[in-house]
Amino acid sequence: MNVDKVYIDAPVDSSLNLQEEIKRLKKEKNAVILAHYYQKGEIQDLADYIGDSLALAQIAQKIEAPIIVLCGVGFMGETAKILCPDKKVLIPDMNAGCSLADSCQADEFEKFIKENPGHTVISYVNTSAEVKALTDVVVTSTNARQIVESFPEDEKIIFGPDRNLGNYINSITGRNMKLWNGACHVHEQFSVEKIIELKKQYPEAKVLAHPECKDVIVRLADKVGSTAALLNYAVNSKFKEFIVATESGIIHEMTKKCPNKKFIPAPPEDGTCACNECNFMRLNTLEKLYNCLKYELPEVNVDKNIAEKAVKPIQRMLEISAKLGL
Ligand code: 13P
Ligand code: SF4
């Protein structure tokens, strides 16, 4: 990823009302703010659109404004830039990476593909543009099942980089995809013992889990799905209590949509840390968002040759999703 500057750390006048200033700059510059559900609540509240990874890509593609501020992590900014090459795509803090995307380096993934000739390559959206450029079709946790099932049953498939999502899709589709051995440091650390303990305390609570969690967590969950799917489930459920095994930022929107329901963050194995918060997602702050709009930096740039290759599997995902009504 090419960036002009990692982030603009210019001092911000503490007397400013940052919310009002961000709204003013957004209007003045004709910019649109997109935020992922894992962002700090105050950033989600300022966004024009919030969503999961699929929704953010779908929205980015339709935006007419010249500037997109992507409050999320690097691969989300890259995806928006690849889909909208003529727009200025900004990220408040370009240090916002992703441990899952980092667990799959393009040169090693290319070697893996060469070692397994004749396979269709399906990559999770949590990957670098370079990995997407090696891919036949991109998926998100919203559409992974349907996209895998759109291939014939005997199709030989490589799936990367998340081994937990890959295992989950293999288990529900009966496929035997070859999996890259990657994982997300946030979703890997939920404690099954502590969730079981919580279930004793809240016997009526339903367990909601993202498919990036380990299979022991996914197997005990009442609902497995993307952030948007978990949110929809909570909104439409007649139940009132939920144990949430994904990044705890999603609880902000869950609580806004369901003020009378209780959302309990699933505890991590190490009870002393806030490990159910993604340290990358949380790098974006109101101050950095303000500076980002003010200076129009840092800007996401993707190498033209890579972008030309990476756009094809992303577009293919969006086309299949549109056909499936996702
Ligand atoms: P969603 O596609 O469910 O928003 O997930 C994104 C992500 O980074 C999960 O860790
Ligand atoms: Fe990446 Fe995990 Fe953070 Fe999602 S929660 S952005 S997969 S590190």
Coordinates of C-alpha atoms and ligand atoms in Angstrom, one line a residue:
M1 CA 0.0 0.0 0.0
N2 CA 1.4 3.4 -1.0
V3 CA 0.7 6.2 1.4
D4 CA 1.9 9.8 1.4
K5 CA 2.2 9.9 5.2
V6 CA 1.2 7.4 7.8
Y7 CA -1.2 9.7 9.5
I8 CA -1.4 13.4 10.1
D9 CA -0.4 13.9 13.7
A10 CA -0.8 17.6 13.6
P11 CA -2.0 19.0 17.0
V12 CA -5.7 19.6 17.2
D13 CA -7.0 22.6 19.0
S14 CA -8.7 21.2 22.2
S15 CA -11.3 23.9 22.2
L16 CA -12.8 22.7 18.9
N17 CA -16.0 20.8 18.8
L18 CA -14.6 18.0 16.7
Q19 CA -18.0 16.5 15.8
E20 CA -19.2 19.8 14.4
E21 CA -15.8 20.4 12.7
I22 CA -15.9 17.0 11.0
K23 CA -19.4 17.6 9.8
R24 CA -18.4 21.0 8.5
L25 CA -15.3 19.8 6.7
K26 CA -17.2 16.8 5.2
K27 CA -19.8 19.2 3.7
E28 CA -17.2 21.7 2.5
K29 CA -15.1 19.0 0.8
N30 CA -18.1 17.0 -0.5
A31 CA -16.7 13.9 1.3
V32 CA -18.5 10.8 2.4
I33 CA -17.5 8.9 5.5
L34 CA -17.9 5.1 5.6
A35 CA -17.3 3.3 8.8
H36 CA -17.1 -0.4 9.8
Y37 CA -19.0 -1.7 12.8
Y38 CA -15.7 -2.2 14.7
Q39 CA -14.9 1.5 14.7
K40 CA -15.2 3.5 18.0
G41 CA -18.9 4.5 18.6
E42 CA -18.2 8.2 18.1
I43 CA -16.8 7.6 14.6
Q44 CA -19.7 5.3 13.7
D45 CA -22.1 8.1 14.8
L46 CA -20.5 10.6 12.4
A47 CA -20.5 8.2 9.4
D48 CA -22.8 8.6 6.4
Y49 CA -22.8 4.9 6.1
I50 CA -21.9 2.0 8.5
G51 CA -21.6 -1.6 7.4
D52 CA -19.8 -4.8 7.2
S53 CA -17.0 -5.4 4.7
L54 CA -19.4 -6.4 1.9
A55 CA -21.7 -3.4 2.5
L56 CA -18.8 -1.0 2.6
A57 CA -17.5 -2.3 -0.8
Q58 CA -21.0 -2.1 -2.3
I59 CA -21.6 1.4 -1.0
A60 CA -18.1 2.7 -2.1
Q61 CA -18.9 1.5 -5.6
K62 CA -22.1 3.7 -5.8
I63 CA -20.7 6.9 -4.2
E64 CA -20.6 9.9 -6.4
A65 CA -18.8 12.3 -4.1
P66 CA -15.1 12.8 -5.0
I67 CA -13.7 11.9 -1.5
I68 CA -14.3 8.8 0.5
V69 CA -13.0 8.6 4.0
L70 CA -12.9 5.0 5.0
C71 CA -13.0 4.5 8.7
G72 CA -11.8 1.0 8.9
V73 CA -8.6 -0.9 8.2
G74 CA -6.2 -0.9 5.2
F75 CA -7.7 -3.7 3.1
M76 CA -11.1 -1.9 3.3
G77 CA -9.5 1.3 2.0
E78 CA -7.7 -0.6 -0.7
T79 CA -10.9 -2.3 -1.8
A80 CA -12.7 1.1 -2.0
K81 CA -9.8 2.6 -4.0
I82 CA -9.7 -0.4 -6.4
L83 CA -13.4 -0.1 -7.0
C84 CA -13.2 3.8 -7.3
P85 CA -9.8 4.5 -8.9
D86 CA -10.8 8.1 -9.8
K87 CA -11.8 9.0 -6.2
K88 CA -9.6 10.2 -3.4
V89 CA -9.8 7.5 -0.7
L90 CA -8.5 8.5 2.7
I91 CA -8.0 6.5 5.9
P92 CA -7.6 8.4 9.2
D93 CA -4.7 6.2 10.3
M94 CA -2.9 4.2 7.7
N95 CA -1.3 2.1 10.5
A96 CA -4.7 0.4 10.7
G97 CA -3.7 -3.0 9.3
C98 CA -5.2 -6.4 9.9
S99 CA -3.5 -9.4 11.5
L100 CA -5.4 -11.8 9.3
A101 CA -4.4 -10.0 6.0
D102 CA -0.8 -9.9 7.4
S103 CA -0.9 -13.7 7.9
C104 CA -1.0 -14.2 4.1
Q105 CA 1.9 -12.6 2.3
A106 CA 1.4 -12.5 -1.5
D107 CA 4.8 -14.2 -2.4
E108 CA 4.0 -17.1 0.0
F109 CA 0.4 -17.3 -1.2
E110 CA 1.6 -17.5 -4.8
K111 CA 3.9 -20.4 -3.9
F112 CA 0.9 -22.2 -2.3
I113 CA -1.1 -21.7 -5.5
K114 CA 1.7 -23.1 -7.6
E115 CA 2.0 -26.1 -5.3
N116 CA -1.7 -26.8 -5.9
P117 CA -2.2 -26.5 -9.7
G118 CA -5.7 -26.7 -11.1
H119 CA -7.4 -25.1 -8.1
T120 CA -9.8 -22.1 -8.2
V121 CA -8.5 -19.5 -5.7
I122 CA -11.1 -18.0 -3.4
S123 CA -9.8 -15.2 -1.0
Y124 CA -11.5 -13.6 1.9
V125 CA -11.7 -9.8 1.5
N126 CA -9.3 -9.5 4.5
T127 CA -6.3 -9.6 2.2
S128 CA -3.9 -7.2 0.6
A129 CA -4.5 -6.0 -3.0
E130 CA -1.5 -8.2 -4.0
V131 CA -3.2 -11.3 -2.7
K132 CA -6.5 -10.3 -4.4
A133 CA -4.6 -10.0 -7.7
L134 CA -3.7 -13.7 -7.4
T135 CA -7.4 -14.6 -6.7
D136 CA -10.3 -15.8 -8.9
V137 CA -13.1 -14.6 -6.7
V138 CA -13.1 -12.6 -3.4
V139 CA -15.6 -13.4 -0.6
T140 CA -16.7 -11.8 2.6
S141 CA -18.3 -13.6 5.6
T142 CA -21.7 -12.5 4.2
N143 CA -21.4 -14.3 0.9
A144 CA -18.6 -16.9 1.4
R145 CA -21.0 -19.9 1.6
Q146 CA -23.1 -18.9 -1.4
I147 CA -20.0 -18.1 -3.6
V148 CA -18.3 -21.4 -2.7
E149 CA -21.6 -23.2 -3.5
S150 CA -21.8 -21.5 -6.8
F151 CA -19.0 -23.7 -8.0
P152 CA -19.5 -27.4 -8.9
E153 CA -19.2 -29.8 -6.0
D154 CA -16.1 -31.4 -7.4
E155 CA -14.3 -28.0 -8.0
K156 CA -10.9 -28.0 -6.5
I157 CA -10.6 -24.8 -4.4
I158 CA -7.9 -23.0 -2.4
F159 CA -9.3 -20.8 0.3
G160 CA -7.3 -18.2 2.1
P161 CA -6.3 -16.8 4.4
D162 CA -8.7 -17.5 7.3
R163 CA -8.5 -21.2 8.5
N164 CA -11.5 -20.7 10.8
L165 CA -13.8 -19.3 8.2
G166 CA -12.5 -21.9 5.7
N167 CA -13.2 -24.8 8.1
Y168 CA -16.6 -23.4 8.8
I169 CA -17.5 -23.1 5.1
N170 CA -16.1 -26.7 4.5
S171 CA -18.3 -28.0 7.4
I172 CA -21.6 -26.4 6.2
T173 CA -21.1 -27.1 2.5
G174 CA -19.4 -30.5 2.6
R175 CA -16.5 -29.2 0.5
N176 CA -12.9 -30.0 1.1
M177 CA -11.2 -26.7 0.2
K178 CA -7.5 -26.5 0.8
L179 CA -7.0 -23.9 3.5
W180 CA -4.3 -21.3 4.0
N181 CA -3.3 -21.3 7.7
G182 CA -4.1 -17.8 8.7
A183 CA -6.2 -16.3 11.5
C184 CA -7.3 -13.0 13.2
H185 CA -5.8 -12.3 16.6
V186 CA -9.1 -10.9 17.9
H187 CA -11.4 -13.8 17.0
E188 CA -8.9 -16.5 17.9
Q189 CA -8.8 -15.5 21.6
F190 CA -12.4 -15.9 22.8
S191 CA -12.6 -18.4 25.7
V192 CA -15.1 -21.3 25.4
E193 CA -14.9 -21.9 29.1
K194 CA -15.7 -18.3 29.9
I195 CA -18.6 -18.3 27.4
I196 CA -20.0 -21.4 29.1
E197 CA -19.7 -19.7 32.5
L198 CA -21.6 -16.6 31.1
K199 CA -24.3 -18.9 29.8
K200 CA -24.8 -20.2 33.3
Q201 CA -25.2 -16.6 34.5
Y202 CA -27.5 -15.7 31.5
P203 CA -29.2 -18.9 30.6
E204 CA -31.6 -17.2 28.2
A205 CA -28.7 -15.5 26.3
K206 CA -28.1 -16.4 22.7
V207 CA -24.5 -16.7 21.6
L208 CA -23.6 -14.7 18.4
A209 CA -20.3 -15.6 16.8
H210 CA -18.3 -14.4 13.8
P211 CA -17.0 -17.3 11.6
E212 CA -13.5 -16.1 12.2
C213 CA -13.8 -17.6 15.7
K214 CA -12.3 -21.0 16.4
D215 CA -14.6 -24.0 15.7
V216 CA -15.3 -24.7 19.4
I217 CA -16.9 -21.2 19.6
V218 CA -18.7 -21.5 16.3
R219 CA -20.1 -24.9 17.3
L220 CA -21.7 -23.6 20.5
A221 CA -23.1 -20.4 18.8
D222 CA -26.8 -19.9 18.2
K223 CA -26.0 -17.7 15.2
V224 CA -22.8 -17.6 13.1
G225 CA -22.5 -14.8 10.6
S226 CA -20.9 -11.6 9.5
T227 CA -21.2 -8.4 11.6
A228 CA -24.2 -7.4 9.6
A229 CA -25.8 -10.8 9.9
L230 CA -25.3 -10.9 13.7
L231 CA -26.8 -7.4 14.0
N232 CA -29.8 -8.4 12.0
Y233 CA -30.3 -11.5 14.0
A234 CA -30.2 -9.5 17.2
V235 CA -32.7 -6.9 15.9
N236 CA -35.2 -9.6 14.6
S237 CA -34.8 -12.0 17.5
K238 CA -37.5 -12.3 20.2
F239 CA -34.7 -13.0 22.7
K240 CA -33.4 -10.2 24.9
E241 CA -29.9 -11.2 25.9
F242 CA -26.9 -12.0 23.6
I243 CA -23.3 -13.0 24.2
V244 CA -21.3 -11.4 21.4
A245 CA -18.2 -13.3 20.1
T246 CA -16.8 -10.8 17.7
E247 CA -15.1 -7.4 18.0
S248 CA -17.0 -5.5 20.7
G249 CA -17.5 -2.4 18.5
I250 CA -20.5 -4.0 16.9
I251 CA -22.3 -3.7 20.3
H252 CA -22.6 0.1 19.7
E253 CA -25.0 -0.3 16.8
M254 CA -26.7 -3.3 18.4
T255 CA -27.5 -1.2 21.5
K256 CA -28.6 1.7 19.3
K257 CA -31.0 -0.5 17.3
C258 CA -32.2 -2.6 20.3
P259 CA -32.1 -0.3 23.4
N260 CA -34.1 -2.8 25.4
K261 CA -31.8 -5.8 24.8
K262 CA -28.7 -6.7 26.6
F263 CA -25.4 -7.4 24.8
I264 CA -22.6 -9.0 26.7
P265 CA -19.1 -9.1 25.1
A266 CA -17.7 -12.6 25.0
P267 CA -14.6 -12.7 27.3
P268 CA -11.1 -13.3 25.9
E269 CA -8.9 -16.1 27.4
D270 CA -6.8 -13.4 29.1
G271 CA -9.3 -11.7 31.3
T272 CA -6.9 -8.8 31.9
C273 CA -6.8 -7.4 28.4
A274 CA -9.3 -5.7 26.1
C275 CA -8.5 -8.3 23.4
N276 CA -12.0 -8.4 22.0
E277 CA -11.2 -4.9 20.6
C278 CA -9.2 -4.9 17.3
N279 CA -6.2 -2.6 18.1
F280 CA -6.0 -1.8 14.4
M281 CA -9.6 -0.7 14.0
R282 CA -9.3 1.4 17.2
L283 CA -6.4 3.4 15.8
N284 CA -8.8 5.7 14.1
T285 CA -9.8 8.5 16.4
L286 CA -11.9 11.7 16.1
E287 CA -8.7 13.8 16.0
K288 CA -7.2 11.7 13.2
L289 CA -10.5 11.8 11.3
Y290 CA -10.6 15.6 11.6
N291 CA -7.0 16.0 10.4
C292 CA -7.6 13.5 7.6
L293 CA -10.5 15.6 6.3
K294 CA -8.6 18.9 6.8
Y295 CA -5.4 17.8 5.1
E296 CA -7.0 15.2 2.8
L297 CA -4.3 12.8 3.9
P298 CA -3.3 10.0 4.2
E299 CA -4.5 8.8 0.9
V300 CA -4.8 5.2 -0.2
N301 CA -3.0 4.4 -3.5
V302 CA -2.8 1.0 -5.1
D303 CA -0.3 0.1 -7.8
K304 CA -2.1 0.4 -11.1
N305 CA -1.0 -3.1 -12.4
I306 CA -2.1 -4.7 -9.1
A307 CA -5.4 -2.8 -9.0
E308 CA -6.2 -3.9 -12.6
K309 CA -5.8 -7.6 -11.6
A310 CA -7.4 -7.2 -8.1
V311 CA -10.6 -5.5 -9.4
K312 CA -11.7 -8.6 -11.3
P313 CA -12.2 -11.0 -8.4
I314 CA -13.8 -8.1 -6.4
Q315 CA -16.2 -7.3 -9.2
R316 CA -17.0 -11.0 -9.6
M317 CA -17.9 -11.1 -5.9
L318 CA -20.1 -8.1 -6.2
E319 CA -21.9 -9.5 -9.3
I320 CA -22.6 -12.9 -7.7
S321 CA -23.8 -11.1 -4.5
A322 CA -26.1 -8.9 -6.6
K323 CA -27.6 -11.9 -8.4
L324 CA -28.1 -13.6 -5.0
G325 CA -29.7 -10.5 -3.6
L326 CA -27.0 -10.1 -0.9
Ligands
13P1 P1 -17.3 -8.4 8.4 O1 -17.2 -8.7 7.0 O2 -18.3 -9.3 9.1 O3 -17.6 -7.0 8.6 O4 -15.9 -8.7 9.1 C1 -14.8 -7.9 8.9 C2 -13.7 -8.3 9.8 O5 -12.7 -7.7 9.8 C3 -14.0 -9.3 10.8 O6 -12.9 -9.4 11.6
SF4_2 FE1 -8.4 -7.9 10.9 FE2 -9.2 -9.3 13.0 FE3 -9.2 -6.6 13.1 FE4 -11.0 -7.9 11.6 S1 -10.8 -7.9 13.8 S2 -9.8 -6.1 11.0 S3 -9.8 -9.6 10.9 S4 -7.4 -8.0 12.8

